[in-house]
Short mmCIF file of C-alpha atoms in Angstrom, two decimals:
data_model
loop_
_atom_site.label_atom_id
_atom_site.label_comp_id
_atom_site.label_asym_id
_atom_site.label_seq_id
_atom_site.Cartn_x
_atom_site.Cartn_y
_atom_site.Cartn_z
CA MET A 1 -38.72 -9.29 -25.45
CA ASN A 2 -36.66 -7.90 -27.81
CA ASP A 3 -36.47 -4.04 -26.88
CA ARG A 4 -35.35 -6.20 -23.49
CA VAL A 5 -32.58 -7.65 -24.84
CA ASP A 6 -31.29 -4.44 -26.71
CA LYS A 7 -31.88 -2.46 -23.04
CA LYS A 8 -29.76 -4.87 -21.53
CA ARG A 9 -27.18 -4.89 -24.34
CA LYS A 10 -27.00 -1.05 -23.91
CA ASP A 11 -26.30 -1.20 -20.45
CA ARG A 12 -23.50 -3.18 -20.58
CA GLU A 13 -21.98 -1.14 -23.41
CA LYS A 14 -22.33 1.87 -20.92
CA GLU A 15 -19.68 0.32 -18.68
CA ILE A 16 -16.41 0.65 -18.06
CA SER A 17 -14.05 -1.89 -17.19
CA ARG A 18 -10.47 -1.54 -15.74
CA ARG A 19 -8.85 -2.23 -19.00
CA ASP A 20 -10.94 0.36 -20.60
CA PHE A 21 -10.07 3.07 -18.31
CA LEU A 22 -6.51 2.18 -18.41
CA LYS A 23 -6.67 2.18 -22.13
CA TYR A 24 -8.46 5.41 -22.18
CA THR A 25 -6.50 7.40 -19.99
CA GLY A 26 -2.61 5.89 -20.26
CA THR A 27 -1.33 1.94 -19.47
CA VAL A 28 1.25 1.57 -16.98
CA VAL A 29 2.85 -1.93 -17.24
CA LEU A 30 3.98 -3.54 -14.04
CA VAL A 31 7.52 -4.76 -13.88
CA VAL A 32 9.04 -6.39 -11.01
CA GLY A 33 12.82 -5.66 -10.72
CA SER A 34 15.31 -7.39 -9.37
CA GLY A 35 17.54 -6.96 -6.01
CA CYS A 36 14.23 -6.76 -3.76
CA TYR A 37 13.73 -9.83 -1.02
CA VAL A 38 10.30 -10.12 -0.04
CA ALA A 39 8.83 -13.06 1.71
CA ALA A 40 7.43 -16.24 -0.78
CA ASP A 41 3.46 -16.33 -0.71
CA LYS A 42 2.48 -17.40 2.93
CA GLY A 43 -0.79 -18.29 2.55
CA SER A 44 -3.94 -16.45 3.72
CA PRO A 45 -3.17 -13.59 5.86
CA LYS A 46 -3.04 -14.50 9.86
CA LEU A 47 -5.26 -12.41 12.10
CA ILE A 48 -3.27 -10.46 14.71
CA LYS A 49 -5.57 -10.04 17.92
CA VAL A 50 -4.07 -7.00 20.00
CA LYS A 51 -4.57 -5.72 23.57
CA GLU A 52 -4.95 -1.92 23.90
CA GLY A 53 -1.53 -0.50 23.61
CA GLY A 54 -0.02 -3.46 21.60
CA ALA A 55 3.10 -4.63 22.43
CA GLY A 56 3.40 -1.75 24.65
CA LEU A 57 4.23 0.76 21.99
CA PRO A 58 1.88 4.21 21.15
CA ALA A 59 -0.69 3.45 18.49
CA SER A 60 0.56 4.96 15.36
CA GLU A 61 -0.97 8.63 14.61
CA GLY A 62 -1.87 7.81 11.04
CA TYR A 63 -3.33 5.03 8.42
CA ILE A 64 -3.20 4.43 4.87
CA LEU A 65 -6.82 3.13 3.58
CA VAL A 66 -7.91 1.62 0.19
CA ASP A 67 -10.50 0.91 -2.18
CA ILE A 68 -9.21 -2.28 -4.39
CA LYS A 69 -12.65 -1.69 -6.41
CA LYS A 70 -12.13 2.13 -7.38
CA CYS A 71 -8.23 0.76 -7.84
CA GLN A 72 -7.42 1.29 -11.69
CA GLY A 73 -4.01 -0.63 -11.78
CA CYS A 74 -1.76 2.02 -12.91
CA THR A 75 0.80 1.88 -10.59
CA SER A 76 0.91 5.50 -10.02
CA CYS A 77 0.88 5.50 -5.72
CA MET A 78 4.02 2.78 -6.42
CA LEU A 79 6.21 5.29 -8.30
CA ALA A 80 5.47 8.26 -6.36
CA CYS A 81 6.30 6.46 -3.36
CA SER A 82 10.22 4.93 -4.76
CA LEU A 83 10.33 8.39 -5.98
CA VAL A 84 9.66 10.66 -2.87
CA HIS A 85 11.90 8.15 -1.04
CA GLU A 86 14.88 7.28 -3.03
CA GLY A 87 14.86 9.57 -5.90
CA VAL A 88 13.83 7.83 -8.90
CA GLU A 89 10.40 5.33 -9.84
CA SER A 90 10.69 1.97 -9.33
CA HIS A 91 8.44 -0.59 -8.64
CA SER A 92 11.16 -2.83 -6.97
CA LEU A 93 11.34 -0.07 -4.17
CA SER A 94 7.94 0.88 -3.88
CA ARG A 95 6.64 0.43 -0.13
CA ILE A 96 3.25 0.03 -1.40
CA GLN A 97 2.33 -2.68 -3.85
CA VAL A 98 0.09 -3.11 -6.27
CA ILE A 99 -1.02 -6.34 -7.67
CA GLN A 100 -2.65 -7.47 -10.74
CA ASN A 101 -4.09 -11.06 -11.98
CA SER A 102 -4.91 -11.05 -15.35
CA PHE A 103 -6.61 -14.55 -14.69
CA GLU A 104 -8.82 -12.87 -12.53
CA SER A 105 -12.13 -10.67 -13.15
CA PHE A 106 -13.40 -7.76 -11.32
CA PRO A 107 -12.89 -7.28 -8.53
CA ASP A 108 -10.05 -9.71 -7.93
CA ASP A 109 -8.33 -8.62 -10.73
CA VAL A 110 -6.69 -5.79 -9.13
CA THR A 111 -5.82 -4.98 -4.99
CA ILE A 112 -3.68 -2.74 -3.27
CA GLU A 113 -1.73 -4.09 -0.24
CA GLN A 114 -0.07 -1.35 2.10
CA CYS A 115 1.98 -1.40 5.33
CA ARG A 116 -1.06 -1.27 8.26
CA GLN A 117 0.97 0.36 11.03
CA CYS A 118 -0.04 -2.47 13.46
CA VAL A 119 -0.86 -1.30 16.70
CA ASP A 120 1.00 -4.77 17.70
CA PRO A 121 4.02 -5.21 14.88
CA ALA A 122 5.16 -8.55 14.16
CA CYS A 123 8.08 -7.33 12.53
CA PHE A 124 9.05 -5.15 15.96
CA LYS A 125 9.29 -8.62 17.81
CA VAL A 126 11.70 -10.74 15.72
CA CYS A 127 14.32 -7.59 14.93
CA PRO A 128 17.50 -8.87 16.53
CA GLU A 129 19.23 -5.43 16.02
CA ASP A 130 15.90 -3.61 17.33
CA ALA A 131 16.24 -1.51 13.76
CA LEU A 132 12.47 -0.73 14.36
CA LYS A 133 11.07 2.03 16.11
CA THR A 134 8.53 4.40 16.54
CA ASN A 135 9.39 7.92 16.31
CA ALA A 136 7.05 10.57 18.33
CA LYS A 137 8.14 13.43 15.89
CA TYR A 138 6.16 11.87 13.25
CA GLY A 139 3.29 10.73 14.96
CA ASN A 140 4.49 7.39 16.28
CA VAL A 141 4.86 5.80 12.52
CA ARG A 142 6.54 2.31 12.59
CA MET A 143 9.91 3.26 10.68
CA VAL A 144 13.79 1.13 10.24
CA ASP A 145 16.47 2.41 11.82
CA ARG A 146 18.93 1.95 8.88
CA ASP A 147 21.93 2.18 10.65
CA LYS A 148 21.01 -0.70 12.84
CA CYS A 149 19.55 -2.86 10.01
CA THR A 150 21.51 -5.51 8.97
CA GLY A 151 19.42 -6.83 5.96
CA CYS A 152 18.57 -10.27 7.77
CA GLY A 153 15.00 -10.45 6.67
CA GLU A 154 13.20 -11.54 9.76
CA CYS A 155 10.95 -8.56 9.28
CA VAL A 156 9.74 -9.88 6.17
CA GLU A 157 9.28 -13.68 7.01
CA ALA A 158 7.40 -12.24 10.30
CA CYS A 159 5.13 -10.35 8.68
CA PRO A 160 1.87 -12.07 8.78
CA TYR A 161 0.14 -10.44 5.06
CA THR A 162 1.19 -11.32 1.42
CA PRO A 163 3.28 -10.11 0.30
CA SER A 164 5.07 -8.62 3.36
CA ARG A 165 4.97 -5.45 3.44
CA PRO A 166 8.88 -4.59 4.48
CA ILE A 167 11.02 -5.08 1.78
CA VAL A 168 14.93 -5.68 1.86
CA VAL A 169 16.93 -3.98 -0.73
CA SER A 170 19.96 -2.99 -1.90
CA ASP A 171 21.05 0.64 -0.07
CA GLU A 172 23.25 2.36 -2.05
CA ASP A 173 23.96 5.08 1.02
CA TYR A 174 25.39 1.79 2.76
CA LYS A 175 27.20 0.44 -0.33
CA GLY A 176 25.33 -1.72 -1.42
CA ASP A 177 24.16 -3.15 1.81
CA MET A 178 20.37 -4.63 2.10
CA LYS A 179 18.66 -2.72 4.20
CA SER A 180 14.70 -2.77 5.27
CA ARG A 181 12.32 -0.56 4.15
CA LYS A 182 8.57 0.00 5.00
CA CYS A 183 5.88 2.67 4.74
CA ASP A 184 6.86 5.21 7.02
CA LEU A 185 3.62 7.68 5.54
CA CYS A 186 6.40 9.66 3.98
CA ALA A 187 7.67 10.74 7.12
CA ASN A 188 11.53 10.02 5.81
CA THR A 189 11.27 11.13 2.58
CA PRO A 190 14.31 13.42 1.03
CA TYR A 191 12.73 14.09 -2.25
CA HIS A 192 9.60 14.94 -0.87
CA TRP A 193 7.75 17.88 -2.96
CA ASP A 194 6.13 19.63 -0.23
CA GLN A 195 8.02 21.39 2.21
CA ALA A 196 6.30 20.35 4.89
CA GLY A 197 7.00 17.11 4.45
CA GLY A 198 4.97 13.94 5.25
CA GLY A 199 3.79 11.59 8.19
CA PRO A 200 0.70 11.58 9.67
CA ASN A 201 0.53 15.62 9.87
CA GLY A 202 2.04 15.99 6.16
CA LYS A 203 0.97 14.81 2.85
CA GLN A 204 1.53 10.94 1.43
CA ALA A 205 2.77 10.41 -2.11
CA CYS A 206 0.79 7.60 -2.59
CA VAL A 207 -2.89 9.26 -1.50
CA GLU A 208 -1.77 12.57 -3.46
CA VAL A 209 -0.92 10.95 -6.48
CA CYS A 210 -3.56 8.40 -7.11
CA PRO A 211 -5.83 9.74 -10.11
CA VAL A 212 -9.13 8.20 -8.70
CA GLY A 213 -9.14 8.99 -5.17
CA ALA A 214 -8.58 4.92 -4.13
CA ILE A 215 -6.28 5.77 -1.18
CA LYS A 216 -7.14 7.58 1.58
CA PHE A 217 -5.17 8.87 4.41
CA THR A 218 -7.06 8.75 8.43
CA LYS A 219 -5.98 9.44 11.90
CA GLU A 220 -8.37 6.68 13.29
CA ILE A 221 -6.88 3.36 14.09
CA PRO A 222 -9.01 0.63 11.58
CA ALA A 223 -10.24 -2.86 12.98
CA GLN A 224 -6.75 -4.94 13.29
CA GLU A 225 -8.67 -8.24 12.34
CA GLY A 226 -9.04 -8.92 8.66
CA ASP A 227 -8.86 -6.49 5.86
CA ASP A 228 -12.08 -4.73 6.37
CA GLY A 229 -10.89 -1.96 8.36
CA TYR A 230 -8.28 -1.55 5.60
CA LYS A 231 -10.00 -2.31 2.49
CA VAL A 232 -12.99 0.12 2.19
CA ASN A 233 -15.58 1.49 -0.07
CA LEU A 234 -14.47 5.37 -1.26
CA ARG A 235 -16.80 5.16 -4.35
CA ASP A 236 -19.36 7.67 -4.45
CA ARG A 237 -22.41 7.89 -6.74
CA ASN A 238 -20.44 8.99 -9.62
CA TRP A 239 -18.81 5.66 -9.91
CA ARG A 240 -22.26 3.92 -10.33
CA ARG A 241 -22.61 5.90 -13.65
CA LEU A 242 -19.39 3.87 -14.83
CA GLY A 243 -20.94 0.81 -13.97
CA TYR A 244 -19.27 0.23 -10.54
CA PRO A 245 -20.85 -0.79 -7.36
CA ILE A 246 -20.72 1.88 -4.85
CA SER A 247 -21.83 -0.68 -1.74
#
């Protein structure tokens, strides 16, 4: 009996929690800055029912998938995102969000929320200035035309997910006027490190920088209802040795 108890105790000691992982690899503290407009909690995500072709838009040729059980909450993806787009490391300017809840335990203590490049995007339908567009040059990624955007926040409110995937922030290039931002798969990244740039045929900063491979790019359209198409399992058998489920 004592041998069995000792074995269980040793097995537990082998497991590495997210907090242990960060303690050994360097902790990053998430600080939410000011000057950023995001929608308030809108409750559970609504399901978007789409027909082939959605709202008459060509489907995006790229999508970001995440493994929230593999994510360590380091926010490297957020810092890399703002760096390639804005030239500064800022959580407030990131188009991908890592949300940490210290009151929860694994696997509900950390999650990643990314733009879904929706087949039938709600944000497109409400923009009064037609500032949201697809760009054939970049594989029909959903993008914001900041010249047209007035920073009204309608796209933020229309997004059925929490937190909203578009954000509205002050834009220095427009004399501090509020402008919308959203993930463009790094298509429009003035500070991209690779000469070829981003977009569906390039490199996405969040994918490249994630130290544990919790973010993946795909060209296949994920299931549009619920979360299963976008929140996936990217863990292999090596993660079992660290105490993580791999199924």
